[in-house]
Tab-separated table of C-alpha atoms in Angstrom:
chain	number	residue	atom	x	y	z
A	3	UNK	CA	63.617	27.265	45.953
A	4	UNK	CA	64.294	23.665	46.852
A	5	UNK	CA	65.086	20.940	44.406
A	6	UNK	CA	63.219	17.782	44.275
A	7	UNK	CA	64.895	15.288	46.754
A	8	UNK	CA	67.737	13.588	45.077
A	9	UNK	CA	66.491	9.999	45.449
A	10	UNK	CA	67.411	8.512	42.159
A	11	UNK	CA	68.378	5.063	43.398
A	12	UNK	CA	67.009	2.140	41.343
A	13	UNK	CA	64.450	0.203	43.315
A	14	UNK	CA	63.677	-3.342	42.273
A	15	UNK	CA	59.846	-3.529	42.003
A	16	UNK	CA	58.694	-6.564	44.081
A	17	UNK	CA	57.392	-9.398	41.926
A	18	UNK	CA	54.282	-11.192	43.298
A	19	UNK	CA	54.740	-14.943	43.428
A	20	UNK	CA	51.050	-15.537	44.388
A	21	UNK	CA	47.871	-13.658	45.113
A	22	UNK	CA	48.008	-10.814	47.567
A	23	UNK	CA	45.781	-10.836	50.577
A	24	UNK	CA	46.222	-7.774	52.707
A	25	UNK	CA	44.646	-4.898	54.530
A	26	UNK	CA	46.241	-1.505	53.618
A	27	UNK	CA	45.623	1.667	55.562
A	28	UNK	CA	45.986	4.621	53.146
A	29	UNK	CA	46.997	8.108	54.489
A	30	UNK	CA	44.712	11.070	54.161
A	31	UNK	CA	43.739	12.789	50.910
A	32	UNK	CA	46.053	15.333	49.671
A	33	UNK	CA	43.288	17.171	47.830
A	34	UNK	CA	41.208	17.401	50.955
A	35	UNK	CA	44.075	18.366	53.264
A	36	UNK	CA	45.329	21.228	51.080
A	37	UNK	CA	41.835	22.603	50.551
A	38	UNK	CA	41.112	22.401	54.242
A	39	UNK	CA	44.353	24.204	55.090
A	40	UNK	CA	43.471	27.099	52.788
A	41	UNK	CA	39.876	27.326	54.107
A	42	UNK	CA	40.948	27.149	57.767
A	43	UNK	CA	43.685	29.864	57.170
A	44	UNK	CA	40.967	32.166	55.782
A	45	UNK	CA	38.462	31.434	58.552
A	46	UNK	CA	37.430	33.775	61.276
A	47	UNK	CA	38.330	31.382	64.151
A	48	UNK	CA	40.718	28.522	64.709
A	49	UNK	CA	39.913	25.079	63.335
A	50	UNK	CA	41.219	21.456	63.459
A	51	UNK	CA	42.299	18.933	60.745
A	52	UNK	CA	42.216	15.377	61.926
A	53	UNK	CA	44.201	12.724	60.081
A	54	UNK	CA	45.758	15.122	57.549
A	55	UNK	CA	48.141	13.780	54.984
A	56	UNK	CA	51.695	14.493	55.903
A	57	UNK	CA	53.593	14.465	52.576
A	58	UNK	CA	55.743	16.830	50.500
A	59	UNK	CA	52.745	18.692	48.882
A	60	UNK	CA	50.852	19.199	52.159
A	61	UNK	CA	53.976	20.255	54.126
A	62	UNK	CA	54.738	22.754	51.337
A	63	UNK	CA	51.192	24.188	51.659
A	64	UNK	CA	51.419	24.423	55.485
A	65	UNK	CA	54.806	26.125	55.348
A	66	UNK	CA	53.589	28.573	52.608
A	67	UNK	CA	50.652	29.675	54.885
A	68	UNK	CA	52.992	29.983	57.859
A	69	UNK	CA	55.171	32.315	55.809
A	70	UNK	CA	52.165	34.564	55.479
A	71	UNK	CA	51.374	34.629	59.147
A	72	UNK	CA	49.014	31.669	59.700
A	73	UNK	CA	49.584	29.503	62.810
A	74	UNK	CA	49.699	25.759	62.141
A	75	UNK	CA	50.410	23.557	65.173
A	76	UNK	CA	51.058	19.878	64.501
A	77	UNK	CA	50.369	17.208	67.124
A	78	UNK	CA	48.350	14.186	67.961
A	79	UNK	CA	44.753	13.748	69.207
A	80	UNK	CA	43.831	13.986	72.918
A	81	UNK	CA	43.688	10.174	73.095
A	82	UNK	CA	47.347	9.923	71.846
A	83	UNK	CA	46.360	8.521	68.450
A	84	UNK	CA	45.955	10.057	65.125
A	85	UNK	CA	47.726	13.246	63.917
A	86	UNK	CA	45.851	16.493	64.004
A	87	UNK	CA	46.744	20.049	63.110
A	88	UNK	CA	45.339	23.209	64.675
A	89	UNK	CA	45.131	26.042	62.262
A	90	UNK	CA	45.074	29.603	63.676
A	91	UNK	CA	44.120	32.359	61.233
A	92	UNK	CA	45.982	35.564	61.500
A	93	UNK	CA	46.394	38.763	59.416
A	94	UNK	CA	48.029	37.675	56.069
A	95	UNK	CA	51.176	39.522	55.314
A	96	UNK	CA	54.370	39.750	53.315
A	97	UNK	CA	57.101	40.031	52.415
A	98	UNK	CA	57.240	36.274	52.027
A	99	UNK	CA	58.696	33.693	49.669
A	100	UNK	CA	56.754	30.550	48.910
A	101	UNK	CA	58.327	27.372	47.699
A	102	UNK	CA	55.558	25.496	45.719
A	103	UNK	CA	57.762	22.418	44.894
A	104	UNK	CA	55.934	20.918	42.052
A	105	UNK	CA	52.443	20.979	43.789
A	106	UNK	CA	49.724	22.135	41.564
A	107	UNK	CA	47.448	22.888	44.577
A	108	UNK	CA	50.131	25.157	46.159
A	109	UNK	CA	51.042	27.107	43.043
A	110	UNK	CA	47.413	27.650	42.122
A	111	UNK	CA	45.442	27.936	45.365
A	112	UNK	CA	47.714	30.317	47.115
A	113	UNK	CA	48.105	33.324	44.664
A	114	UNK	CA	44.519	34.359	45.551
A	115	UNK	CA	45.310	34.020	49.224
A	116	UNK	CA	48.470	36.153	48.652
A	117	UNK	CA	46.357	38.822	47.005
A	118	UNK	CA	44.578	39.244	50.282
A	119	UNK	CA	47.799	39.689	52.183
A	120	UNK	CA	49.595	43.026	52.892
A	121	UNK	CA	52.900	43.131	50.992
A	122	UNK	CA	54.703	41.165	48.201
A	123	UNK	CA	54.543	37.380	48.169
A	124	UNK	CA	56.984	35.722	45.750
A	125	UNK	CA	56.354	32.238	44.376
A	126	UNK	CA	59.054	29.896	43.172
A	127	UNK	CA	59.430	26.056	42.882
A	128	UNK	CA	61.015	23.053	41.172
A	129	UNK	CA	62.120	23.525	37.561
A	130	UNK	CA	59.086	21.585	36.304
A	131	UNK	CA	56.817	24.029	38.053
A	132	UNK	CA	57.929	26.721	35.611
A	133	UNK	CA	56.410	24.601	32.788
A	134	UNK	CA	53.017	24.073	34.310
A	135	UNK	CA	50.197	26.409	33.323
A	136	UNK	CA	49.214	29.204	35.684
A	137	UNK	CA	47.838	31.776	33.302
A	138	UNK	CA	44.216	31.034	34.186
A	139	UNK	CA	44.819	32.098	37.904
A	140	UNK	CA	47.135	35.061	37.066
A	141	UNK	CA	44.827	36.551	34.428
A	142	UNK	CA	41.716	36.038	36.605
A	143	UNK	CA	43.310	37.628	39.525
A	144	UNK	CA	44.318	40.703	37.541
A	145	UNK	CA	40.778	40.986	36.284
A	146	UNK	CA	39.580	40.938	39.908
A	147	UNK	CA	41.946	43.639	40.982
A	148	UNK	CA	45.267	42.045	41.931
A	149	UNK	CA	48.732	43.195	40.931
A	150	UNK	CA	50.955	40.439	39.820
A	151	UNK	CA	54.544	40.539	38.286
A	152	UNK	CA	55.166	37.460	36.222
A	153	UNK	CA	57.144	39.047	33.411
A	154	UNK	CA	54.389	38.057	30.977
A	155	UNK	CA	55.215	34.325	31.395
A	156	UNK	CA	51.805	33.157	32.746
A	157	UNK	CA	53.897	30.823	34.872
A	158	UNK	CA	56.301	30.761	37.845
A	159	UNK	CA	58.332	32.429	39.244
A	160	UNK	CA	56.107	35.370	40.031
A	161	UNK	CA	55.356	37.915	42.772
A	162	UNK	CA	51.811	38.813	43.987
A	163	UNK	CA	51.684	42.338	45.439
A	164	UNK	CA	49.030	41.940	48.090
A	165	UNK	CA	46.955	44.980	49.067
A	166	UNK	CA	45.181	43.393	52.008
A	167	UNK	CA	42.039	42.873	50.086
A	168	UNK	CA	40.654	42.062	46.686
A	169	UNK	CA	37.632	43.575	45.046
A	170	UNK	CA	36.416	40.411	43.365
A	171	UNK	CA	33.319	40.252	41.038
A	172	UNK	CA	32.734	38.516	37.750
A	173	UNK	CA	35.596	36.901	35.731
A	174	UNK	CA	35.884	34.665	32.719
A	175	UNK	CA	38.566	31.987	32.493
A	176	UNK	CA	39.448	29.061	30.307
A	177	UNK	CA	40.107	26.257	32.870
A	178	UNK	CA	40.248	23.445	30.223
A	179	UNK	CA	43.921	22.723	31.094
A	180	UNK	CA	43.233	22.465	34.887
A	181	UNK	CA	40.140	22.518	37.018
A	182	UNK	CA	42.452	23.872	39.723
A	183	UNK	CA	41.971	27.340	38.120
A	184	UNK	CA	38.391	27.218	39.186
A	185	UNK	CA	38.951	25.831	42.650
A	186	UNK	CA	41.683	28.412	43.313
A	187	UNK	CA	39.277	31.315	42.887
A	188	UNK	CA	36.473	29.720	44.695
A	189	UNK	CA	38.360	28.822	47.805
A	190	UNK	CA	39.399	32.442	48.583
A	191	UNK	CA	36.248	34.075	47.082
A	192	UNK	CA	34.313	34.520	50.432
A	193	UNK	CA	37.035	36.916	51.466
A	194	UNK	CA	36.786	39.024	48.284
A	195	UNK	CA	34.807	42.264	48.745
A	196	UNK	CA	32.228	41.162	46.053
A	197	UNK	CA	32.824	37.446	46.273
A	198	UNK	CA	33.338	35.998	42.782
A	199	UNK	CA	31.406	34.848	39.657
A	200	UNK	CA	33.727	32.397	37.795
A	201	UNK	CA	32.600	31.587	34.239
A	202	UNK	CA	34.505	28.932	32.362
A	203	UNK	CA	34.664	29.667	28.662
A	204	UNK	CA	36.875	26.937	27.202
A	205	UNK	CA	36.414	23.287	26.189
A	206	UNK	CA	35.143	20.587	28.512
A	207	UNK	CA	36.422	21.015	32.118
A	208	UNK	CA	38.603	18.162	33.321
A	209	UNK	CA	38.476	16.674	36.791
A	210	UNK	CA	35.069	17.886	37.715
A	211	UNK	CA	34.967	15.892	40.967
A	212	UNK	CA	37.788	18.129	42.283
A	213	UNK	CA	35.585	21.209	41.737
A	214	UNK	CA	32.679	19.473	43.462
A	215	UNK	CA	34.999	18.773	46.359
A	216	UNK	CA	35.843	22.451	46.596
A	217	UNK	CA	32.175	23.467	46.582
A	218	UNK	CA	31.228	20.928	49.245
A	219	UNK	CA	34.096	21.948	51.536
A	220	UNK	CA	33.262	25.740	51.094
A	221	UNK	CA	29.610	25.035	52.039
A	222	UNK	CA	30.864	22.993	55.089
A	223	UNK	CA	32.540	26.134	56.475
A	224	UNK	CA	29.577	28.421	55.846
A	225	UNK	CA	30.121	29.741	52.369
A	226	UNK	CA	27.267	30.329	50.009
A	227	UNK	CA	27.918	28.791	46.597
A	228	UNK	CA	25.746	28.582	43.538
A	229	UNK	CA	27.000	26.039	40.982
A	230	UNK	CA	25.848	24.030	37.938
A	231	UNK	CA	25.436	20.827	39.948
A	232	UNK	CA	22.579	22.258	41.923
A	233	UNK	CA	20.594	23.884	39.082
A	234	UNK	CA	22.877	26.880	38.460
A	235	UNK	CA	24.015	28.227	35.117
A	236	UNK	CA	26.194	25.739	33.261
A	237	UNK	CA	30.021	26.407	33.734
A	238	UNK	CA	29.346	29.303	36.196
A	239	UNK	CA	30.107	29.289	39.898
A	240	UNK	CA	29.123	32.102	42.250
A	241	UNK	CA	30.407	32.583	45.811
A	242	UNK	CA	29.090	35.291	48.058
A	243	UNK	CA	31.264	37.327	50.398
A	244	UNK	CA	31.175	35.973	53.993
A	245	UNK	CA	33.075	34.980	57.013
A	246	UNK	CA	34.263	31.390	57.031
A	247	UNK	CA	33.807	29.162	60.185
A	248	UNK	CA	36.481	27.287	61.946
A	249	UNK	CA	35.704	23.568	61.797
A	250	UNK	CA	36.872	20.260	63.081
A	251	UNK	CA	37.422	18.315	59.909
A	252	UNK	CA	38.403	14.625	59.613
A	253	UNK	CA	40.362	13.983	56.378
A	254	UNK	CA	39.248	10.997	54.379
A	255	UNK	CA	41.736	8.451	53.081
A	256	UNK	CA	43.224	9.352	49.710
A	257	UNK	CA	41.228	7.065	47.384
A	258	UNK	CA	43.526	7.834	44.380
A	259	UNK	CA	46.516	6.703	46.412
A	260	UNK	CA	44.568	3.428	47.134
A	261	UNK	CA	44.773	2.792	43.343
A	262	UNK	CA	48.026	0.723	43.248
A	263	UNK	CA	46.825	-1.481	46.143
A	264	UNK	CA	43.551	-2.160	44.504
A	265	UNK	CA	45.384	-2.797	41.255
A	266	UNK	CA	47.560	-5.395	43.075
A	267	UNK	CA	44.417	-7.369	43.800
A	268	UNK	CA	43.351	-7.196	40.137
A	269	UNK	CA	46.763	-8.046	38.839
A	270	UNK	CA	47.489	-10.969	41.179
A	271	UNK	CA	43.900	-12.386	41.488
A	272	UNK	CA	44.029	-11.547	45.205
A	273	UNK	CA	42.209	-9.485	47.677
A	274	UNK	CA	42.849	-6.073	49.284
A	275	UNK	CA	40.927	-4.179	51.848
A	276	UNK	CA	41.138	-0.371	52.269
A	277	UNK	CA	39.784	0.605	55.720
A	278	UNK	CA	37.544	3.709	56.107
A	279	UNK	CA	36.500	3.932	52.446
A	280	UNK	CA	33.687	6.636	52.607
A	281	UNK	CA	30.171	5.712	51.494
A	282	UNK	CA	29.828	9.107	49.876
A	283	UNK	CA	32.689	11.213	48.628
A	284	UNK	CA	33.726	13.711	45.910
A	285	UNK	CA	37.193	12.053	45.499
A	286	UNK	CA	37.907	10.956	41.943
A	287	UNK	CA	39.462	7.727	43.310
A	288	UNK	CA	35.985	6.446	44.097
A	289	UNK	CA	35.516	5.798	40.437
A	290	UNK	CA	37.954	2.910	40.774
A	291	UNK	CA	35.189	0.683	42.176
A	292	UNK	CA	33.480	0.785	38.843
A	293	UNK	CA	36.532	0.949	36.522
A	294	UNK	CA	38.461	-2.011	38.111
A	295	UNK	CA	35.263	-4.013	38.368
A	296	UNK	CA	34.748	-3.664	34.592
A	297	UNK	CA	38.403	-4.745	34.103
A	298	UNK	CA	37.804	-8.040	35.859
A	299	UNK	CA	37.368	-7.677	39.650
A	300	UNK	CA	34.644	-7.293	42.235
A	301	UNK	CA	34.306	-5.026	45.277
A	302	UNK	CA	32.279	-4.875	48.444
A	303	UNK	CA	31.832	-1.775	50.609
A	304	UNK	CA	31.247	-2.457	54.255
A	305	UNK	CA	31.611	-0.706	57.551
A	306	UNK	CA	35.227	-1.890	57.659
A	307	UNK	CA	35.991	-0.361	54.249
A	308	UNK	CA	36.282	-1.451	50.598
A	309	UNK	CA	37.421	-4.944	49.779
A	310	UNK	CA	38.438	-5.531	46.207
A	311	UNK	CA	38.944	-9.002	44.844
A	312	UNK	CA	40.613	-9.964	41.548
A	313	UNK	CA	39.733	-12.993	39.463
A	314	UNK	CA	43.129	-13.567	37.889
A	315	UNK	CA	41.859	-12.254	34.590
A	316	UNK	CA	42.210	-8.673	33.456
A	317	UNK	CA	40.027	-7.209	30.681
A	318	UNK	CA	40.733	-4.276	28.501
A	319	UNK	CA	38.558	-1.235	28.813
A	320	UNK	CA	37.337	1.683	26.726
A	321	UNK	CA	36.727	4.547	29.101
A	322	UNK	CA	36.485	8.311	29.297
A	323	UNK	CA	38.774	9.479	32.130
A	324	UNK	CA	38.189	13.218	31.704
A	325	UNK	CA	36.744	13.556	35.135
A	326	UNK	CA	39.256	11.323	36.872
A	327	UNK	CA	42.458	11.862	34.887
A	328	UNK	CA	44.885	11.302	37.802
A	329	UNK	CA	43.837	7.615	37.704
A	330	UNK	CA	45.193	7.239	34.218
A	331	UNK	CA	48.782	6.084	34.967
A	332	UNK	CA	47.531	3.148	37.212
A	333	UNK	CA	44.772	2.138	34.731
A	334	UNK	CA	47.371	2.140	31.938
A	335	UNK	CA	49.560	-0.099	33.927
A	336	UNK	CA	46.787	-2.639	34.452
A	337	UNK	CA	45.689	-2.306	30.891
A	338	UNK	CA	49.139	-3.276	29.682
A	339	UNK	CA	48.624	-6.598	31.447
A	340	UNK	CA	45.072	-7.207	30.204
A	341	UNK	CA	43.759	-9.922	27.726
A	342	UNK	CA	42.416	-7.326	25.300
A	343	UNK	CA	43.179	-3.823	24.078
A	344	UNK	CA	42.156	-0.673	25.984
A	345	UNK	CA	41.502	2.926	24.986
A	346	UNK	CA	41.858	5.700	27.626
A	347	UNK	CA	40.114	8.895	26.395
A	348	UNK	CA	39.524	12.445	27.576
A	349	UNK	CA	42.875	13.084	29.154
A	350	UNK	CA	44.894	15.449	26.944
A	351	UNK	CA	45.311	17.718	29.906
A	352	UNK	CA	47.670	15.185	31.433
A	353	UNK	CA	50.442	16.443	29.104
A	354	UNK	CA	50.572	19.398	31.564
A	355	UNK	CA	50.693	17.507	34.870
A	356	UNK	CA	53.855	16.634	36.974
A	357	UNK	CA	55.231	15.410	33.699
A	358	UNK	CA	53.720	14.767	30.245
A	359	UNK	CA	52.091	11.575	31.503
A	360	UNK	CA	50.814	10.413	28.144
A	361	UNK	CA	54.363	10.620	26.610
A	362	UNK	CA	55.904	9.075	29.717
A	363	UNK	CA	53.499	6.175	29.966
A	364	UNK	CA	53.904	5.456	26.269
A	365	UNK	CA	57.698	5.489	26.347
A	366	UNK	CA	58.156	3.497	29.620
A	367	UNK	CA	55.591	0.727	28.834
A	368	UNK	CA	56.885	0.297	25.335
A	369	UNK	CA	60.430	0.042	26.574
A	370	UNK	CA	59.267	-2.972	28.631
A	371	UNK	CA	57.905	-4.541	25.423
A	372	UNK	CA	54.481	-3.003	25.410
A	373	UNK	CA	52.440	-1.528	22.560
A	374	UNK	CA	51.094	1.836	23.576
A	375	UNK	CA	50.287	4.634	21.184
A	376	UNK	CA	49.259	8.250	22.063
A	377	UNK	CA	46.041	9.597	20.622
A	378	UNK	CA	44.893	13.198	20.529
A	379	UNK	CA	43.302	12.894	23.941
A	380	UNK	CA	44.693	9.706	25.507
A	381	UNK	CA	46.263	6.344	24.986
A	382	UNK	CA	45.578	3.162	23.047
A	383	UNK	CA	47.099	-0.016	24.735
A	384	UNK	CA	47.577	-3.249	22.967
A	385	UNK	CA	48.767	-5.904	25.655
A	386	UNK	CA	52.004	-7.652	24.713
A	387	UNK	CA	54.339	-9.921	26.721
A	388	UNK	CA	56.413	-7.579	28.888
A	389	UNK	CA	59.933	-7.942	30.096
A	390	UNK	CA	62.107	-6.408	32.892
A	391	UNK	CA	63.849	-3.033	32.650
A	392	UNK	CA	64.191	0.398	34.171
A	393	UNK	CA	60.918	2.287	34.487
A	394	UNK	CA	61.553	6.028	34.750
A	395	UNK	CA	59.361	8.254	36.777
A	396	UNK	CA	60.084	11.784	35.692
A	397	UNK	CA	59.688	13.012	39.255
A	398	UNK	CA	56.053	11.915	39.038
A	399	UNK	CA	54.656	9.979	41.934
A	400	UNK	CA	51.905	8.312	39.835
A	401	UNK	CA	54.463	7.092	37.310
A	402	UNK	CA	56.369	5.431	40.155
A	403	UNK	CA	53.276	3.579	41.480
A	404	UNK	CA	52.270	2.598	37.934
A	405	UNK	CA	55.562	0.960	37.314
A	406	UNK	CA	55.304	-0.845	40.627
A	407	UNK	CA	51.925	-2.331	39.453
A	408	UNK	CA	53.545	-3.731	36.383
A	409	UNK	CA	56.419	-5.102	38.408
A	410	UNK	CA	54.018	-7.293	40.310
A	411	UNK	CA	53.446	-9.374	37.171
A	412	UNK	CA	56.741	-8.869	35.331
A	413	UNK	CA	60.008	-9.890	36.897
A	414	UNK	CA	62.959	-7.545	36.696
A	415	UNK	CA	61.169	-4.146	36.650
A	416	UNK	CA	63.295	-1.563	38.351
A	417	UNK	CA	61.770	1.864	39.363
A	418	UNK	CA	63.968	4.906	39.016
A	419	UNK	CA	63.494	7.455	41.830
A	420	UNK	CA	60.739	5.669	43.813
A	421	UNK	CA	61.260	8.357	46.419
A	422	UNK	CA	59.184	10.761	44.337
A	423	UNK	CA	56.090	8.971	45.761
A	424	UNK	CA	56.689	11.078	48.927
A	425	UNK	CA	54.839	13.869	47.166
A	426	UNK	CA	51.528	12.319	48.195
A	427	UNK	CA	52.170	8.856	49.635
A	428	UNK	CA	54.936	8.789	52.186
A	429	UNK	CA	56.503	5.361	52.835
A	430	UNK	CA	55.084	3.818	49.650
A	431	UNK	CA	58.013	1.279	49.255
A	432	UNK	CA	57.410	0.009	52.765
A	433	UNK	CA	53.673	-0.080	52.303
A	434	UNK	CA	54.128	-2.033	49.002
A	435	UNK	CA	56.448	-4.617	50.370
A	436	UNK	CA	54.294	-4.921	53.569
A	437	UNK	CA	51.231	-5.675	51.394
A	438	UNK	CA	53.099	-8.559	49.674
A	439	UNK	CA	54.455	-9.869	52.910
A	440	UNK	CA	50.997	-9.922	54.397
């Protein structure tokens, strides 16, 4: 197990003295990269990932797959530009020890893969990973025939005793605390003897775009998936057993990681362009076009990418973020600078993310002079004049970027452990200052 990097220096968040005007190239999507790595590792032939995200979470995923025997060769494209990884499937095996860090995709997507390996695969991670729910995956895998030793915790650390195959079949789970429970089972399901039928039995599923992303990517590598979005039974997903194809996949820019840069345009009344914004995508970050427009900006999607322009005025918003919960910290930061109150709803599940994001946002914004109250499923934000101070991150990358957004408009904001952004957005401090210098 490795600890979170000890980067607890206090970073003065840059204050914007005027409107930003910049083009910011955002690295590839973590969600796409880690799903693509899993699917390529389970394929029947080698595949390529072009422009993958190279960050703590994706490197943890790649190394975990390597420990089970998968070949992953990192390099650049034949023209000398753009990183690409070649994934070479192999017989999955233990014994192996996997460090998940605090990556939800690693801790949830890989236990089903480990069940297909031969031998024991032990999972461990950062202290916070022990507190994040994993019971949905553990209980489901046991129902499908896996042997798992978690000492009845329903959480890490644990050992999956792989038998080289998994029977699969029907399973009921409550995935209301994380849509990743569903995605975890679907990604490996083509390799199960009977495939899988996943039936969600709990309250409303959060982050549905991420499940749609999983389904689309499965179909792209040849899997047969029946799902609610295409006329299937509500809350039921079926994946048939089949071989998966090796593909040449280009990873989209991470649209959720574009959020702080778009927020900078809104907060400063400036303009930011994100190149290569896809016309069609399942990424939750695409919702920013509508949400930030409602909060006072405008956007234009062209062949060059997405250009977002702020007006200098920020409006409050009443919005259900249940499908795009990861955007909540950035939206809360902008809402704290608005001209009217905001209510962010449908995100009770954020209490179980990298940190309790609802409690963390409430505490940190209020300590800068804000007026934020937690509700049963979200936040109510009443804008107040803010002042400088230390904005704590709780080892949460989205807390660090949220505090940086506030720092654009409030002098004297200092971010504790800005290095935690390396989880999904390497070089964020340099990108942020480069945007302002542009």
